[in-house]
């Protein structure tokens, strides 16, 4: 009944004029037709659509990971559909020349997990990523921020980015894709078009409509959120 519950909840939120968003885990198996359908659901309820790019955290299979090529295809496809981008992962925003926040890991984000352990991201769990357990008396916001796990993320240096023209805005992209998929916080984001050998000059020509919204995820997580409700008028 989950699908029916989603529609029921969205209907209630629309009726009460509560801001709403459709969140989807996008994987290598997500097709353009799927995207069109999900945008139609969001549009029907006046909602935004958030792309939670698949990270391989142990659930699912490695084959569900998106290649850089496919991720950029999706961004191009959305741009061609005329949606408004409210937030963009830094690796996309830097190349496209639009305002975006670098990966906030260790700086502006903290997640409390079901066991009350903290980490900088929901995708990073376990002792090596923990900033402390909030049930312990000596754990505070300050101690979490100054924990070795959070300091490690703030000290991130990505050798692959040396000399990159997008380095200042991108800063290596999302640390979770780097760590989970490429083995180190000092590795580069999977979606880096330069390391992936994509035609970067061609990608810079993608024109996106950038908007602003009072969104909790803006600057808090590496994620892409679009508004499909105000497409540009046809010529």
CSV table of C-alpha atoms in Angstrom, one decimal:
chain,number,residue,atom,x,y,z
A,1,UNK,CA,0.0,0.0,0.0
A,2,UNK,CA,3.0,2.3,0.1
A,3,UNK,CA,2.3,3.8,-3.3
A,4,UNK,CA,-1.3,4.7,-2.3
A,5,UNK,CA,-0.1,6.1,1.0
A,6,UNK,CA,2.4,8.4,-0.9
A,7,UNK,CA,-0.4,9.8,-3.0
A,8,UNK,CA,-2.7,10.2,0.0
A,9,UNK,CA,0.0,12.0,2.0
A,10,UNK,CA,0.8,14.3,-0.9
A,11,UNK,CA,-2.9,15.1,-1.4
A,12,UNK,CA,-3.2,16.0,2.3
A,13,UNK,CA,-0.1,18.2,2.2
A,14,UNK,CA,-1.3,20.0,-0.9
A,15,UNK,CA,-4.8,20.6,0.6
A,16,UNK,CA,-3.1,22.0,3.8
A,17,UNK,CA,-0.6,24.1,1.7
A,18,UNK,CA,2.3,22.4,3.4
A,19,UNK,CA,5.6,22.4,1.3
A,20,UNK,CA,6.2,19.0,-0.1
A,21,UNK,CA,8.8,17.0,-2.0
A,22,UNK,CA,8.9,13.7,-3.7
A,23,UNK,CA,12.2,11.9,-2.9
A,24,UNK,CA,13.5,9.2,-5.2
A,25,UNK,CA,16.6,7.0,-5.0
A,26,UNK,CA,17.9,7.2,-8.6
A,27,UNK,CA,20.0,4.3,-9.7
A,28,UNK,CA,21.5,3.0,-12.9
A,29,UNK,CA,18.2,1.3,-13.5
A,30,UNK,CA,16.2,4.5,-13.5
A,31,UNK,CA,15.1,5.3,-17.1
A,32,UNK,CA,14.2,8.6,-18.6
A,33,UNK,CA,10.6,7.4,-18.8
A,34,UNK,CA,10.7,6.8,-15.0
A,35,UNK,CA,12.0,10.4,-14.5
A,36,UNK,CA,9.1,11.8,-16.6
A,37,UNK,CA,6.6,9.8,-14.6
A,38,UNK,CA,8.1,10.9,-11.3
A,39,UNK,CA,8.1,14.6,-12.4
A,40,UNK,CA,4.4,14.2,-13.4
A,41,UNK,CA,3.6,12.9,-9.8
A,42,UNK,CA,5.5,15.9,-8.3
A,43,UNK,CA,3.7,18.3,-10.7
A,44,UNK,CA,0.3,16.9,-9.9
A,45,UNK,CA,0.8,17.7,-6.2
A,46,UNK,CA,2.7,20.9,-6.7
A,47,UNK,CA,5.8,19.3,-5.1
A,48,UNK,CA,9.5,19.4,-5.8
A,49,UNK,CA,11.4,16.3,-6.9
A,50,UNK,CA,14.6,15.4,-5.0
A,51,UNK,CA,17.1,13.0,-6.5
A,52,UNK,CA,18.8,10.9,-3.9
A,53,UNK,CA,21.7,9.6,-6.1
A,54,UNK,CA,22.3,5.9,-5.2
A,55,UNK,CA,25.3,5.3,-2.9
A,56,UNK,CA,26.5,1.7,-2.4
A,57,UNK,CA,26.3,1.5,1.4
A,58,UNK,CA,25.8,-2.3,1.5
A,59,UNK,CA,22.2,-2.4,0.4
A,60,UNK,CA,21.6,-3.0,-3.3
A,61,UNK,CA,24.4,-4.1,-5.6
A,62,UNK,CA,27.4,-2.3,-7.1
A,63,UNK,CA,25.6,-2.4,-10.5
A,64,UNK,CA,23.0,0.0,-9.2
A,65,UNK,CA,25.7,2.8,-9.1
A,66,UNK,CA,25.4,5.4,-11.8
A,67,UNK,CA,28.3,6.1,-14.0
A,68,UNK,CA,29.4,9.7,-14.4
A,69,UNK,CA,28.1,9.6,-18.0
A,70,UNK,CA,24.6,8.5,-16.9
A,71,UNK,CA,24.4,11.0,-14.1
A,72,UNK,CA,25.3,13.8,-16.5
A,73,UNK,CA,22.7,12.5,-19.0
A,74,UNK,CA,20.1,12.8,-16.4
A,75,UNK,CA,21.1,16.4,-15.6
A,76,UNK,CA,21.0,17.2,-19.3
A,77,UNK,CA,17.6,15.5,-19.7
A,78,UNK,CA,16.1,17.5,-16.8
A,79,UNK,CA,17.5,20.7,-18.2
A,80,UNK,CA,15.9,19.9,-21.6
A,81,UNK,CA,12.6,19.3,-19.9
A,82,UNK,CA,12.8,22.9,-18.5
A,83,UNK,CA,12.6,22.1,-14.8
A,84,UNK,CA,14.1,24.6,-12.3
A,85,UNK,CA,17.1,23.4,-10.3
A,86,UNK,CA,16.8,24.5,-6.7
A,87,UNK,CA,19.9,22.7,-5.5
A,88,UNK,CA,22.7,20.9,-7.3
A,89,UNK,CA,25.5,18.6,-6.2
A,90,UNK,CA,28.7,20.7,-6.3
A,91,UNK,CA,30.3,18.6,-9.1
A,92,UNK,CA,27.3,19.6,-11.3
A,93,UNK,CA,27.0,23.2,-10.2
A,94,UNK,CA,30.7,23.9,-10.6
A,95,UNK,CA,30.9,22.7,-14.2
A,96,UNK,CA,27.5,24.4,-15.1
A,97,UNK,CA,28.6,27.7,-13.6
A,98,UNK,CA,25.7,28.1,-11.2
A,99,UNK,CA,25.6,28.8,-7.4
A,100,UNK,CA,26.1,25.7,-5.3
A,101,UNK,CA,27.6,24.7,-2.0
A,102,UNK,CA,30.7,22.5,-1.8
A,103,UNK,CA,30.3,19.1,0.0
A,104,UNK,CA,29.3,20.1,3.6
A,105,UNK,CA,30.7,16.9,5.2
A,106,UNK,CA,32.4,17.7,8.5
A,107,UNK,CA,31.4,21.4,8.2
A,108,UNK,CA,27.6,21.9,8.1
A,109,UNK,CA,25.9,18.6,8.5
A,110,UNK,CA,25.3,16.1,11.2
A,111,UNK,CA,23.1,13.0,11.2
A,112,UNK,CA,21.8,11.1,14.2
A,113,UNK,CA,21.3,7.4,13.4
A,114,UNK,CA,18.9,5.0,14.9
A,115,UNK,CA,21.5,3.8,17.5
A,116,UNK,CA,22.1,7.5,18.4
A,117,UNK,CA,25.5,7.5,16.9
A,118,UNK,CA,26.3,10.7,14.9
A,119,UNK,CA,28.0,11.1,11.5
A,120,UNK,CA,28.2,13.8,8.9
A,121,UNK,CA,26.0,11.9,6.4
A,122,UNK,CA,23.2,9.3,6.6
A,123,UNK,CA,25.3,7.1,4.2
A,124,UNK,CA,28.3,7.0,6.5
A,125,UNK,CA,27.8,4.6,9.4
A,126,UNK,CA,30.0,2.8,11.8
A,127,UNK,CA,32.8,3.6,14.2
A,128,UNK,CA,35.2,5.1,11.7
A,129,UNK,CA,32.6,7.8,10.8
A,130,UNK,CA,31.1,8.4,14.2
A,131,UNK,CA,31.4,11.7,16.0
A,132,UNK,CA,30.0,10.2,19.2
A,133,UNK,CA,26.8,8.9,20.6
A,134,UNK,CA,24.4,11.5,21.9
A,135,UNK,CA,23.3,9.2,24.8
A,136,UNK,CA,26.7,9.6,26.3
A,137,UNK,CA,27.0,12.5,28.8
A,138,UNK,CA,30.2,13.9,27.5
A,139,UNK,CA,29.0,14.2,23.9
A,140,UNK,CA,28.0,17.6,22.8
A,141,UNK,CA,27.6,19.5,19.5
A,142,UNK,CA,31.1,20.9,20.1
A,143,UNK,CA,32.6,17.5,20.8
A,144,UNK,CA,31.0,16.0,17.7
A,145,UNK,CA,32.3,18.8,15.5
A,146,UNK,CA,35.8,18.5,17.0
A,147,UNK,CA,35.8,14.6,16.8
A,148,UNK,CA,38.5,12.9,14.8
A,149,UNK,CA,35.9,11.7,12.3
A,150,UNK,CA,34.6,15.2,11.5
A,151,UNK,CA,38.1,16.7,11.5
A,152,UNK,CA,39.2,14.0,9.0
A,153,UNK,CA,36.5,15.2,6.6
A,154,UNK,CA,37.4,18.8,7.0
A,155,UNK,CA,41.0,18.0,6.2
A,156,UNK,CA,40.0,16.4,2.9
A,157,UNK,CA,42.6,16.9,0.1
A,158,UNK,CA,41.9,15.5,-3.3
A,159,UNK,CA,45.1,15.2,-5.4
A,160,UNK,CA,43.1,14.5,-8.6
A,161,UNK,CA,41.7,18.1,-8.3
A,162,UNK,CA,45.1,19.8,-8.5
A,163,UNK,CA,45.0,22.3,-11.4
A,164,UNK,CA,41.3,21.7,-12.1
A,165,UNK,CA,39.5,24.9,-13.2
A,166,UNK,CA,36.5,23.9,-11.1
A,167,UNK,CA,38.4,23.1,-7.9
A,168,UNK,CA,37.3,26.1,-5.9
A,169,UNK,CA,33.6,25.4,-6.2
A,170,UNK,CA,33.6,21.6,-6.5
A,171,UNK,CA,36.3,20.7,-4.0
A,172,UNK,CA,36.3,17.1,-5.1
A,173,UNK,CA,32.5,16.7,-5.1
A,174,UNK,CA,30.6,14.6,-2.7
A,175,UNK,CA,32.8,12.9,-0.1
A,176,UNK,CA,30.4,10.0,0.4
A,177,UNK,CA,30.7,8.9,-3.2
A,178,UNK,CA,34.4,9.3,-3.0
A,179,UNK,CA,34.7,7.2,0.2
A,180,UNK,CA,32.1,4.6,-0.5
A,181,UNK,CA,32.8,4.0,-4.1
A,182,UNK,CA,36.5,5.0,-4.5
A,183,UNK,CA,37.9,4.0,-1.1
A,184,UNK,CA,39.0,7.3,0.5
A,185,UNK,CA,37.8,10.7,1.5
A,186,UNK,CA,40.7,12.0,-0.5
A,187,UNK,CA,39.5,10.4,-3.7
A,188,UNK,CA,37.3,12.2,-6.2
A,189,UNK,CA,33.5,12.0,-6.6
A,190,UNK,CA,32.3,9.4,-9.1
A,191,UNK,CA,30.6,12.0,-11.1
A,192,UNK,CA,33.7,14.1,-11.9
A,193,UNK,CA,33.5,14.5,-15.7
A,194,UNK,CA,37.2,15.1,-16.1
A,195,UNK,CA,38.3,11.9,-14.4
A,196,UNK,CA,35.6,10.0,-16.2
A,197,UNK,CA,36.9,11.3,-19.5
A,198,UNK,CA,33.7,13.1,-20.6
A,199,UNK,CA,33.6,16.1,-23.0
A,200,UNK,CA,33.7,18.8,-20.4
A,201,UNK,CA,33.4,21.7,-22.9
A,202,UNK,CA,30.2,20.1,-24.1
A,203,UNK,CA,28.8,19.8,-20.6
A,204,UNK,CA,29.5,23.4,-19.8
A,205,UNK,CA,27.0,24.3,-22.6
A,206,UNK,CA,24.1,22.7,-20.8
A,207,UNK,CA,21.8,25.5,-19.8
A,208,UNK,CA,19.9,25.1,-16.6
A,209,UNK,CA,17.2,27.2,-14.9
A,210,UNK,CA,18.5,27.9,-11.4
A,211,UNK,CA,16.1,29.0,-8.7
A,212,UNK,CA,16.1,29.4,-5.0
A,213,UNK,CA,14.0,27.9,-2.3
A,214,UNK,CA,13.9,27.7,1.5
A,215,UNK,CA,15.0,24.1,1.5
A,216,UNK,CA,16.4,22.2,4.5
A,217,UNK,CA,18.8,20.3,2.2
A,218,UNK,CA,20.3,23.3,0.6
A,219,UNK,CA,23.9,23.4,1.8
A,220,UNK,CA,23.3,20.5,4.1
A,221,UNK,CA,23.6,17.4,1.8
A,222,UNK,CA,24.9,16.8,-1.6
A,223,UNK,CA,21.7,16.4,-3.5
A,224,UNK,CA,19.8,17.6,-6.5
A,225,UNK,CA,16.3,19.1,-6.1
A,226,UNK,CA,14.2,20.3,-9.0
A,227,UNK,CA,10.9,22.1,-9.4
A,228,UNK,CA,8.9,20.8,-12.3
A,229,UNK,CA,5.9,23.1,-11.7
A,230,UNK,CA,7.0,26.2,-13.7
A,231,UNK,CA,8.4,25.1,-17.0
A,232,UNK,CA,9.4,27.9,-19.4
A,233,UNK,CA,6.7,29.1,-21.8
A,234,UNK,CA,7.0,27.5,-25.2
A,235,UNK,CA,8.1,29.7,-28.0
